[in-house]
GROMACS .gro file of N, CA and C in nm:
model
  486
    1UNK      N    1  -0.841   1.001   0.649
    1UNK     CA    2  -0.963   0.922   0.646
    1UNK      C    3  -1.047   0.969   0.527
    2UNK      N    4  -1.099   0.909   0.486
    2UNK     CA    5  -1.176   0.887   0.386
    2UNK      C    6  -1.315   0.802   0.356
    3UNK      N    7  -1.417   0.834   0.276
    3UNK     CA    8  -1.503   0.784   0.276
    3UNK      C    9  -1.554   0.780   0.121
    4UNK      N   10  -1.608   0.661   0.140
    4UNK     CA   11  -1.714   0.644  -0.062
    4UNK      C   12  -1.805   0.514   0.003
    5UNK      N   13  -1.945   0.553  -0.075
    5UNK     CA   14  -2.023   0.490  -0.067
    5UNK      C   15  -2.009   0.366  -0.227
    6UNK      N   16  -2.051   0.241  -0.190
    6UNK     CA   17  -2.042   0.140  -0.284
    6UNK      C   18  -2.149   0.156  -0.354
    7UNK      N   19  -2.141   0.185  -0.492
    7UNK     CA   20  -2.229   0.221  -0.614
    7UNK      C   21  -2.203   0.070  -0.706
    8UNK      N   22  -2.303   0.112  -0.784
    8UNK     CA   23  -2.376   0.025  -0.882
    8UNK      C   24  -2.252  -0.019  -0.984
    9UNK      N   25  -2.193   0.082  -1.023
    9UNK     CA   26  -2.075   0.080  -1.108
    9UNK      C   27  -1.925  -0.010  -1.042
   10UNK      N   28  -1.888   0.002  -0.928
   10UNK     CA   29  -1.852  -0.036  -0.829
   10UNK      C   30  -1.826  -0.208  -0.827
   11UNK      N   31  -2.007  -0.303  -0.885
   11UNK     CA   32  -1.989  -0.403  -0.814
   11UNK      C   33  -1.948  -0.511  -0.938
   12UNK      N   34  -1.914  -0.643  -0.877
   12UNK     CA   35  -1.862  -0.742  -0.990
   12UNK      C   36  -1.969  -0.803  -1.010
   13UNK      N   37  -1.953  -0.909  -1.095
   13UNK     CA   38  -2.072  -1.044  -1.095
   13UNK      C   39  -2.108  -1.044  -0.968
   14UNK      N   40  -2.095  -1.113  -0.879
   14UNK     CA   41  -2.093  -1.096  -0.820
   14UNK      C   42  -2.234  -1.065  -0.721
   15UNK      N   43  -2.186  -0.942  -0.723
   15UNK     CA   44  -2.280  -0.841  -0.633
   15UNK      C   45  -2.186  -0.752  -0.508
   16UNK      N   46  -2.098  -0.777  -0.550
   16UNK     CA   47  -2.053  -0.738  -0.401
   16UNK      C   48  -1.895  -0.573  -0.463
   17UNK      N   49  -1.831  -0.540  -0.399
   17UNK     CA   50  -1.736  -0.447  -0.445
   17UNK      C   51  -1.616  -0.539  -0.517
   18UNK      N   52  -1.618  -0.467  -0.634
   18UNK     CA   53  -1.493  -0.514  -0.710
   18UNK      C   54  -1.389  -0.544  -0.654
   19UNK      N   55  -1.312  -0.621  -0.647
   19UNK     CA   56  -1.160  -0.616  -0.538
   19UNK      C   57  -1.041  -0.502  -0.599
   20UNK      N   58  -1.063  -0.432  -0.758
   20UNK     CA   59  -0.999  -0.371  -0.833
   20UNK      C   60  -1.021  -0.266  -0.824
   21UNK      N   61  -1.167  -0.226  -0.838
   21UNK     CA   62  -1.219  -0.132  -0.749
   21UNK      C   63  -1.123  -0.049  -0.627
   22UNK      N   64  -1.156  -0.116  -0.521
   22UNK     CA   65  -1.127  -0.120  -0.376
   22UNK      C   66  -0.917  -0.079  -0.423
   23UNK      N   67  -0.828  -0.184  -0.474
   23UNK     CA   68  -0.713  -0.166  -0.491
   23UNK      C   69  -0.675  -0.040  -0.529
   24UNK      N   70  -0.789   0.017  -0.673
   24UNK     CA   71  -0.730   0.120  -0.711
   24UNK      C   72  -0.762   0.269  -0.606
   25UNK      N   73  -0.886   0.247  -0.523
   25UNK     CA   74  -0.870   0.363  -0.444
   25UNK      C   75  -0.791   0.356  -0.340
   26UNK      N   76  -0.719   0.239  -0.296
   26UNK     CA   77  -0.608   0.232  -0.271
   26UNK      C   78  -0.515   0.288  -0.226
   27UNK      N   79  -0.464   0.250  -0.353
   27UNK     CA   80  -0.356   0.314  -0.416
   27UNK      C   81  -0.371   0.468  -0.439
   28UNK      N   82  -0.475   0.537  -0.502
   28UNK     CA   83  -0.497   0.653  -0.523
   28UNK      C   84  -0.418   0.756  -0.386
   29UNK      N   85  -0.569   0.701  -0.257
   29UNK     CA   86  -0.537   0.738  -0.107
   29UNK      C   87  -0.412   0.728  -0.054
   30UNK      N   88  -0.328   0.646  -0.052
   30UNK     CA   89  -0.199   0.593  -0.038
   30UNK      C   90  -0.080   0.673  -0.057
   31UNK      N   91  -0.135   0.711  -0.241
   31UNK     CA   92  -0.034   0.816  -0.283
   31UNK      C   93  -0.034   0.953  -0.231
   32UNK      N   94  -0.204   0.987  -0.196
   32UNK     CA   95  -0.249   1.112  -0.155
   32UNK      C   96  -0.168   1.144   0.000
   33UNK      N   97  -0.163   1.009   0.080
   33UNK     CA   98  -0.154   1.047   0.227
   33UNK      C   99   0.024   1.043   0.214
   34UNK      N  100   0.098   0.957   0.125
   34UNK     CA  101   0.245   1.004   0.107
   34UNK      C  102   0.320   1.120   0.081
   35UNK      N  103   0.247   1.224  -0.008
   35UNK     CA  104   0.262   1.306  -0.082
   35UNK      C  105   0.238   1.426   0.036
   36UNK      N  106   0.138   1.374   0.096
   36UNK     CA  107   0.126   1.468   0.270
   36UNK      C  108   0.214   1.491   0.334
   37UNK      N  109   0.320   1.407   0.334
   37UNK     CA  110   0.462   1.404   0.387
   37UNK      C  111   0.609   1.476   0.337
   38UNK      N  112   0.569   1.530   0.187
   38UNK     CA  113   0.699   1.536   0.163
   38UNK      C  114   0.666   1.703   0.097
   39UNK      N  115   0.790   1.748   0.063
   39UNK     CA  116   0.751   1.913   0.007
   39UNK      C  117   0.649   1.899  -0.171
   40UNK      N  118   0.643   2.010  -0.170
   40UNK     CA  119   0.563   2.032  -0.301
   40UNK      C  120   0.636   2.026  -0.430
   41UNK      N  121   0.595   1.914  -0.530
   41UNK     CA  122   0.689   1.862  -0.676
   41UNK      C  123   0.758   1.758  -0.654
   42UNK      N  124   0.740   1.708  -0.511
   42UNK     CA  125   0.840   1.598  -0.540
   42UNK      C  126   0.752   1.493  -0.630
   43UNK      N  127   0.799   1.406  -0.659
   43UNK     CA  128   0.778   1.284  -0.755
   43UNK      C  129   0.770   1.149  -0.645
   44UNK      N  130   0.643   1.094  -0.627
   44UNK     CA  131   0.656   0.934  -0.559
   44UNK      C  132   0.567   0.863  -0.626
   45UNK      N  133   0.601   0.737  -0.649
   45UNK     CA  134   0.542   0.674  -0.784
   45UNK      C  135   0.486   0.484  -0.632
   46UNK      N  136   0.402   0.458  -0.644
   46UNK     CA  137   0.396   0.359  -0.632
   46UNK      C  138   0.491   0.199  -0.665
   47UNK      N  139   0.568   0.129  -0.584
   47UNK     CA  140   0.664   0.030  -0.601
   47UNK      C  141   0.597  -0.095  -0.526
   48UNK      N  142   0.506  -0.099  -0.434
   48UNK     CA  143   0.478  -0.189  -0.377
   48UNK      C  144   0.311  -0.164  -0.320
   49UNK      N  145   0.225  -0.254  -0.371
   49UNK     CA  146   0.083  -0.315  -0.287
   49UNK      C  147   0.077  -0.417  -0.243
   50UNK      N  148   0.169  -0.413  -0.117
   50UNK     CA  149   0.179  -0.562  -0.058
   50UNK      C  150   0.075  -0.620  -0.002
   51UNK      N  151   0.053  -0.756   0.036
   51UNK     CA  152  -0.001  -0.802   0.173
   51UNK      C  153  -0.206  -0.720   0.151
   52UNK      N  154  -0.238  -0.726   0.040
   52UNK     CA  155  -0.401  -0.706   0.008
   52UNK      C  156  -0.461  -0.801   0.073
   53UNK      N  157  -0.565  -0.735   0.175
   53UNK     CA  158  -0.615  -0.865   0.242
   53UNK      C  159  -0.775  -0.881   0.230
   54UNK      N  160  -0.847  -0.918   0.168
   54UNK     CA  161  -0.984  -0.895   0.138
   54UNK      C  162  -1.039  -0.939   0.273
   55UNK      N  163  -1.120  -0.910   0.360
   55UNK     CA  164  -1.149  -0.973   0.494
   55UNK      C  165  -1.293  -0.966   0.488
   56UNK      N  166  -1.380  -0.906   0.427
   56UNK     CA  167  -1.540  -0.958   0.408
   56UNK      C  168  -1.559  -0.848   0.250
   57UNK      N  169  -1.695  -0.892   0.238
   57UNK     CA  170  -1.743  -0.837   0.137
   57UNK      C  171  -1.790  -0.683   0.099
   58UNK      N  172  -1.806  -0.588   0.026
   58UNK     CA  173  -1.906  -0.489   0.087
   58UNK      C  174  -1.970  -0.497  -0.055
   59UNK      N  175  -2.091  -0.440  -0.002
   59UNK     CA  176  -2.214  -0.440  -0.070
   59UNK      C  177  -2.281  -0.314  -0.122
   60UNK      N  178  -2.383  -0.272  -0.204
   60UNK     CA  179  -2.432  -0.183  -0.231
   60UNK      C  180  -2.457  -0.134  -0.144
   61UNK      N  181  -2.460   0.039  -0.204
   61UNK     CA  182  -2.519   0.138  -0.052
   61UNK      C  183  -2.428   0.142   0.033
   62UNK      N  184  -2.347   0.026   0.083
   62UNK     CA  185  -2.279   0.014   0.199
   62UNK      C  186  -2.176   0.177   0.218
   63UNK      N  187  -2.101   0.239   0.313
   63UNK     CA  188  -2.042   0.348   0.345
   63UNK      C  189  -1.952   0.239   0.361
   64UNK      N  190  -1.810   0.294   0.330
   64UNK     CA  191  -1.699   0.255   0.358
   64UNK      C  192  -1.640   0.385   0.411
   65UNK      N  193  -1.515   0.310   0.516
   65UNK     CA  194  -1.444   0.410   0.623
   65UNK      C  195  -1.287   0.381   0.564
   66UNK      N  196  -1.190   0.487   0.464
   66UNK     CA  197  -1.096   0.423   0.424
   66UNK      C  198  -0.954   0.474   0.491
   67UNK      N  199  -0.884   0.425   0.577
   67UNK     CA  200  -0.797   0.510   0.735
   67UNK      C  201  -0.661   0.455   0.662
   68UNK      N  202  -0.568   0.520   0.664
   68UNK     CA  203  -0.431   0.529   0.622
   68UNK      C  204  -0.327   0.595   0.724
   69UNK      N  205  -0.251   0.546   0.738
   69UNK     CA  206  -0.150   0.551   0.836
   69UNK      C  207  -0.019   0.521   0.801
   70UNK      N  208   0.081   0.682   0.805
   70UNK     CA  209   0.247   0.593   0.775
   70UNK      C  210   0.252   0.506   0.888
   71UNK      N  211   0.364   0.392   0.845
   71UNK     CA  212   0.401   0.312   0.946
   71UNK      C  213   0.576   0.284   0.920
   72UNK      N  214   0.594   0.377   0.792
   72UNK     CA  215   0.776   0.344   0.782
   72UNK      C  216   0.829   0.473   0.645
   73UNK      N  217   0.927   0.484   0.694
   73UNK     CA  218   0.990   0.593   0.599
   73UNK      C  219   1.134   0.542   0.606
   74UNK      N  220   1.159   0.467   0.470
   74UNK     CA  221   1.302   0.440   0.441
   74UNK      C  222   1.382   0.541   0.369
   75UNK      N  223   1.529   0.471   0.349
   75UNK     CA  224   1.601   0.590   0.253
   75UNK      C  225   1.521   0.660   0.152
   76UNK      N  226   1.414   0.552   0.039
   76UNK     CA  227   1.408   0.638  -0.030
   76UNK      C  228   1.225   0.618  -0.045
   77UNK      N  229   1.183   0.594   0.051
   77UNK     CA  230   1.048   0.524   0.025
   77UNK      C  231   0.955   0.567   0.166
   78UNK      N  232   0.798   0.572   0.159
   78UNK     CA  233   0.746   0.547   0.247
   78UNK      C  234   0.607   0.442   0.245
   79UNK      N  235   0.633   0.381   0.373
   79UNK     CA  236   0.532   0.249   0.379
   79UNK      C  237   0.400   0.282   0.445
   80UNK      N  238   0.271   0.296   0.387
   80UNK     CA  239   0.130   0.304   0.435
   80UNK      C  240   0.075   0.204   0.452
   81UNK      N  241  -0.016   0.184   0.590
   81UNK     CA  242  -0.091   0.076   0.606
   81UNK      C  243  -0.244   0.126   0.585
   82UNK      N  244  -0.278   0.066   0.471
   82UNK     CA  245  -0.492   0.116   0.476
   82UNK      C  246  -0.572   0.025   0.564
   83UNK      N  247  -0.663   0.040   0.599
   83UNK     CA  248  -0.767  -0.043   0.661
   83UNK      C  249  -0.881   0.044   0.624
   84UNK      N  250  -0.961  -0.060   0.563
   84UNK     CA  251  -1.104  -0.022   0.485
   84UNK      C  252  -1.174  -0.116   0.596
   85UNK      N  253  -1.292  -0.016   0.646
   85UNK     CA  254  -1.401  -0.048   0.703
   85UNK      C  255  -1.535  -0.019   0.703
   86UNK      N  256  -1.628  -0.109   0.691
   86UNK     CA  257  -1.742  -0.061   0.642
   86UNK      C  258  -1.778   0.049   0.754
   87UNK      N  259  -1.856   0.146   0.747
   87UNK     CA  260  -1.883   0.290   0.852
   87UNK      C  261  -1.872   0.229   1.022
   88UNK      N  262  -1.980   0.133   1.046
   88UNK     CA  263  -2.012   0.033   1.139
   88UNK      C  264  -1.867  -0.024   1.193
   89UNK      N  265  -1.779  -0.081   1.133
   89UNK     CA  266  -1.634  -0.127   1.218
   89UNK      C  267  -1.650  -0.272   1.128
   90UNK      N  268  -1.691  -0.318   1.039
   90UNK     CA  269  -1.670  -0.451   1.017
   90UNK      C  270  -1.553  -0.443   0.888
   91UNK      N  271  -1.432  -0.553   0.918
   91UNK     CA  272  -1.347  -0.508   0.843
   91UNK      C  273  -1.358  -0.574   0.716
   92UNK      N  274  -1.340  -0.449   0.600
   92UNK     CA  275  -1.345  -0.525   0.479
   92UNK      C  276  -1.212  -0.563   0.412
   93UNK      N  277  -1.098  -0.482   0.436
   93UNK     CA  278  -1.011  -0.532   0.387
   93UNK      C  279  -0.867  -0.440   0.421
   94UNK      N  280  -0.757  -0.512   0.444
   94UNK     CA  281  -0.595  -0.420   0.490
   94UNK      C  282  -0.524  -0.429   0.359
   95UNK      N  283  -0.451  -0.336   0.390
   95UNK     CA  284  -0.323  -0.360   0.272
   95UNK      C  285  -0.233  -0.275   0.285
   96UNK      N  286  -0.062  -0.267   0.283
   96UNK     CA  287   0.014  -0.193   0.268
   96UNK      C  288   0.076  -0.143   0.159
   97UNK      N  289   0.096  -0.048   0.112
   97UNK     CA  290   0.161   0.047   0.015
   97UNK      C  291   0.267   0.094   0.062
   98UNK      N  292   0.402   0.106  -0.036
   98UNK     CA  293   0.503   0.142  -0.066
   98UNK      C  294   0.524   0.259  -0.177
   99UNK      N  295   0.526   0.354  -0.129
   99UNK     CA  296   0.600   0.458  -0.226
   99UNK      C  297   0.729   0.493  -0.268
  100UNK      N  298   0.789   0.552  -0.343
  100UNK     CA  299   0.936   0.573  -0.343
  100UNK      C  300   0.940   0.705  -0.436
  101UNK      N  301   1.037   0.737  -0.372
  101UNK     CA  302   1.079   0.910  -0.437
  101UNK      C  303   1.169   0.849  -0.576
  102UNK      N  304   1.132   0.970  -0.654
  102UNK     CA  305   1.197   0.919  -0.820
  102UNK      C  306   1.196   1.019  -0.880
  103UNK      N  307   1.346   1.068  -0.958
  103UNK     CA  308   1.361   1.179  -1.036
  103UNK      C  309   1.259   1.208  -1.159
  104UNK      N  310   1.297   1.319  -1.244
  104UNK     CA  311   1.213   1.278  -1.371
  104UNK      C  312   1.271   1.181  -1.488
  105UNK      N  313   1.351   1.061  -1.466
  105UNK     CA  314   1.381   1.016  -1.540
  105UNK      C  315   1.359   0.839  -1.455
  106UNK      N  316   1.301   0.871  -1.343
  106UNK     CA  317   1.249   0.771  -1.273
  106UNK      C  318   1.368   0.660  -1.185
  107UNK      N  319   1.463   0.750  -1.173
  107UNK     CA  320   1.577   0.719  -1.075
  107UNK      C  321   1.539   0.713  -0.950
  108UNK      N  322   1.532   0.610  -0.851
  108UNK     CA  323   1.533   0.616  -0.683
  108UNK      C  324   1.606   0.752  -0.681
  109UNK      N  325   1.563   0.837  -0.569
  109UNK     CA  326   1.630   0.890  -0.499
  109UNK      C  327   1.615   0.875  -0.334
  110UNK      N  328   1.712   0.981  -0.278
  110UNK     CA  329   1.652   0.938  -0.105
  110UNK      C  330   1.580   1.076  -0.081
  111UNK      N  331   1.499   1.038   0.033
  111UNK     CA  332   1.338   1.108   0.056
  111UNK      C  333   1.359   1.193   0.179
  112UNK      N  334   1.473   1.158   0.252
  112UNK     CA  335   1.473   1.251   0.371
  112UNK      C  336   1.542   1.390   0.350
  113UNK      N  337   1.530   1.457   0.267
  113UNK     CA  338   1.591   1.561   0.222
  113UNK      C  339   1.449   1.666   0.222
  114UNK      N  340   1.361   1.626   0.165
  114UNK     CA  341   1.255   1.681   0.129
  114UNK      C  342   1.117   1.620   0.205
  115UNK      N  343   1.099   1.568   0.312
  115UNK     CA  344   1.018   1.557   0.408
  115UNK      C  345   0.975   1.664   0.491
  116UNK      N  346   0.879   1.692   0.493
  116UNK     CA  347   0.792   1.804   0.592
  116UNK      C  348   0.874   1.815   0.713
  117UNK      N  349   0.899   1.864   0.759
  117UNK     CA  350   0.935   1.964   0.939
  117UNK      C  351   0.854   1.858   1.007
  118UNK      N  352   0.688   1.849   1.026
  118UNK     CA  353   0.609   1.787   1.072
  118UNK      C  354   0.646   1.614   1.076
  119UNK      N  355   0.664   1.599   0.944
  119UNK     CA  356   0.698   1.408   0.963
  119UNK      C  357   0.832   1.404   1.038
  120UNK      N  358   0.887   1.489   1.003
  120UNK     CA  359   1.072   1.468   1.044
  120UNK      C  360   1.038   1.464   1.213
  121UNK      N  361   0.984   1.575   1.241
  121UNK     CA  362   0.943   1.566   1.387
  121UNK      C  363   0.886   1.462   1.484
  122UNK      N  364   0.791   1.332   1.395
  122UNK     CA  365   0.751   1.190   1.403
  122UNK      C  366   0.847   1.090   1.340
  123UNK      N  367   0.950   1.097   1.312
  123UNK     CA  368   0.985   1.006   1.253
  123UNK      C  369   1.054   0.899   1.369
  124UNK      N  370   1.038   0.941   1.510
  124UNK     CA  371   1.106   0.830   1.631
  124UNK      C  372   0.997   0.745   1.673
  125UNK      N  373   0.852   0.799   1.622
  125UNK     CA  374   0.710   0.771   1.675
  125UNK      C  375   0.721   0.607   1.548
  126UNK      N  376   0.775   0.654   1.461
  126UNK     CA  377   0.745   0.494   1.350
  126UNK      C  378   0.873   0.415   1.359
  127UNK      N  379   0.921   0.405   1.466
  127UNK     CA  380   1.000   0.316   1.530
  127UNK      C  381   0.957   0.192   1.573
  128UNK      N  382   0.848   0.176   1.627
  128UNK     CA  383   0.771   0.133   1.689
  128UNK      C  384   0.695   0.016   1.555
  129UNK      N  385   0.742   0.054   1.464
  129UNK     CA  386   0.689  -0.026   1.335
  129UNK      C  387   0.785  -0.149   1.271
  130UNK      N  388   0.918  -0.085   1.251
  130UNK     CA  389   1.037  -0.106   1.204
  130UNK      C  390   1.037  -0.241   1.171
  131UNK      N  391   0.989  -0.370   1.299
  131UNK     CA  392   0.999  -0.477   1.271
  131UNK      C  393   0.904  -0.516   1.140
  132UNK      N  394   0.785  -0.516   1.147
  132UNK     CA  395   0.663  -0.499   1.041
  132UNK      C  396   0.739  -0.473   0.928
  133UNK      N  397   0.770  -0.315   0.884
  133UNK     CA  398   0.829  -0.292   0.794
  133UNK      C  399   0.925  -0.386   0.743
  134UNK      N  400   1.023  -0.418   0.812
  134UNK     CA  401   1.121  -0.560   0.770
  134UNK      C  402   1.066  -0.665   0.724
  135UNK      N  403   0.977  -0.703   0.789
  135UNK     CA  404   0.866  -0.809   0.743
  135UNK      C  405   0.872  -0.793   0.570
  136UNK      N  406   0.797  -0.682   0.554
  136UNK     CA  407   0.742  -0.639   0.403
  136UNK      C  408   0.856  -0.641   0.346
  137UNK      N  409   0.943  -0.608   0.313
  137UNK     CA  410   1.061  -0.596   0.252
  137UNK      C  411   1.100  -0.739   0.239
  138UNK      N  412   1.128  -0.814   0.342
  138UNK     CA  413   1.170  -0.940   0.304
  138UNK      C  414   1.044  -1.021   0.220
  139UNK      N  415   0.976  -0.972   0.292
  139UNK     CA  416   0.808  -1.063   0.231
  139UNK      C  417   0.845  -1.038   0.038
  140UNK      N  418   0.846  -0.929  -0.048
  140UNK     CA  419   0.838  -0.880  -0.139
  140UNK      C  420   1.010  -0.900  -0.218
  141UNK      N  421   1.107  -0.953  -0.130
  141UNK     CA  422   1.214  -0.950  -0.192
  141UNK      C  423   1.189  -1.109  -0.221
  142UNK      N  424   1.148  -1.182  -0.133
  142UNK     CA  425   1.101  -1.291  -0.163
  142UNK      C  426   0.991  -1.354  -0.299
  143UNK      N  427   0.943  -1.271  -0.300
  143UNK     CA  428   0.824  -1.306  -0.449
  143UNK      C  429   0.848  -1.221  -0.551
  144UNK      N  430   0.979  -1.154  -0.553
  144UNK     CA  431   1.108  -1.106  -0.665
  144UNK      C  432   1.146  -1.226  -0.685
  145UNK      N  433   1.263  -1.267  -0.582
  145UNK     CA  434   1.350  -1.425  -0.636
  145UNK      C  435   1.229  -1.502  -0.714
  146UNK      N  436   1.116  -1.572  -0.637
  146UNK     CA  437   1.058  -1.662  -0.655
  146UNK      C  438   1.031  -1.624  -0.802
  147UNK      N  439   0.975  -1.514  -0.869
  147UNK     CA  440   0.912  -1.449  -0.989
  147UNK      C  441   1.047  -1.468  -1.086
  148UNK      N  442   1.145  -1.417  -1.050
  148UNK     CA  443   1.333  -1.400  -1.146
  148UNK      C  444   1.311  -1.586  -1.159
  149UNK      N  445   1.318  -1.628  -1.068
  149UNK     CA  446   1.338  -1.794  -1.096
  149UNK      C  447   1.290  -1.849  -1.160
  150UNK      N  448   1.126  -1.852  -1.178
  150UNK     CA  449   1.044  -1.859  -1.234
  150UNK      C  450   1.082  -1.802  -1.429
  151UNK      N  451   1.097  -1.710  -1.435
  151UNK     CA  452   1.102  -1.598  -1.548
  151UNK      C  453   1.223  -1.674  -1.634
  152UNK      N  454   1.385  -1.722  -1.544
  152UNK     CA  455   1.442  -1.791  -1.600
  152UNK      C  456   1.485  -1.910  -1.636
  153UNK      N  457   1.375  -1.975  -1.575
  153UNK     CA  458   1.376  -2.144  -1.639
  153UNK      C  459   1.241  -2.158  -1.677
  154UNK      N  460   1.230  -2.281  -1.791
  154UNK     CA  461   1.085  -2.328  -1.865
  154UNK      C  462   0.983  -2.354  -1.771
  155UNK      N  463   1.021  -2.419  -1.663
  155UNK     CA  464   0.944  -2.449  -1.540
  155UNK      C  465   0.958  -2.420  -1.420
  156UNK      N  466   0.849  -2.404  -1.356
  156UNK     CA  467   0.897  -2.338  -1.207
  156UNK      C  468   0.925  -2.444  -1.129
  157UNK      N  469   1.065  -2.390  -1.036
  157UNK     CA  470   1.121  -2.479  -0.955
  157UNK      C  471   1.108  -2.443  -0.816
  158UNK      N  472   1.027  -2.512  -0.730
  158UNK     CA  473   1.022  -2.474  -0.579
  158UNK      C  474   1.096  -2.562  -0.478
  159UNK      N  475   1.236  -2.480  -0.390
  159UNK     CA  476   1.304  -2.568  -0.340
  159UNK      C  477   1.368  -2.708  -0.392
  160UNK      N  478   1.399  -2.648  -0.523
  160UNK     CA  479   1.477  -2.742  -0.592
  160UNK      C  480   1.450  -2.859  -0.696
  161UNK      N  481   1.283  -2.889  -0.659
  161UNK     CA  482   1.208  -2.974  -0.727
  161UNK      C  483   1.154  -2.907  -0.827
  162UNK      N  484   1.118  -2.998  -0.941
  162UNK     CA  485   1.016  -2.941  -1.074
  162UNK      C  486   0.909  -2.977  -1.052
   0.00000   0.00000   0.00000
């Protein structure tokens, strides 16, 4: 858990918190609460900010409440769910993160080798996720194709039509 108050620097036209802002602490937290999981030097690089869900605004002054939770540990990756809430409970915004273990030459590797005693000991508790997790994976393998398809013809083709 985590906390930052919304500053001046912080806001867009607007008036309200940057949405870039908000992504990049994120991501920051994300990496911080992955890195909780695994031994000391390993390498996990960000691969996925899926599913960003902006759900209200926040405002100056406002306290934000920023809660992170594994919810999946694949071969070579682990999946965090954030939920940002203003102090009060009103939700400002979800999103899941994907990490992945990577040599120094930025090769996948697999992650259960070098996982804490402690996660290994939870790892039957994020069972209970598994379906979700599948979700994301297909969700994101999906707006790969769609993006490759896109990338190799002049025009984008959806379900066959131009």
């Amino acid at each position: 858990v985590q906390h930052r108050w919304v500053q001046t620097a912080d806001l867009n036209a607007s008036g309200v918190l940057f949405g870039g802002t908000l992504v990049s602490w994120i991501d920051e937290e994300c990496s911080m609460c992955a890195h909780n999981c695994v031994q000391k030097g390993i390498r996990l690089t960000t691969v996925g900010a899926d599913h960003i869900q902006f759900k209200s605004p926040a405002f100056i002054k406002e306290r934000l409440k920023l809660e992170y939770k594994v919810i999946g540990i694949g071969t070579s990756s682990i999946v965090i769910k954030a939920d940002i809430t203003e102090f009060y409970g009103r939700l400002i915004a979800e999103a899941f993160n994907t990490l992945c273990r990577i040599d120094d030459e930025g090769k996948v590797m697999e992650i259960h080798s070098c996982l804490l005693p402690s996660v290994k000991d939870r790892l039957d508790e994020l069972k209970k996720y598994e379906g979700l997790v599948k979700l994301l994976k297909q969700h994101r393998r999906e707006i790969f194709n769609y993006e490759y398809k896109f990338k190799r013809n002049d025009r984008c083709t959806i379900n066959g039509n131009g």
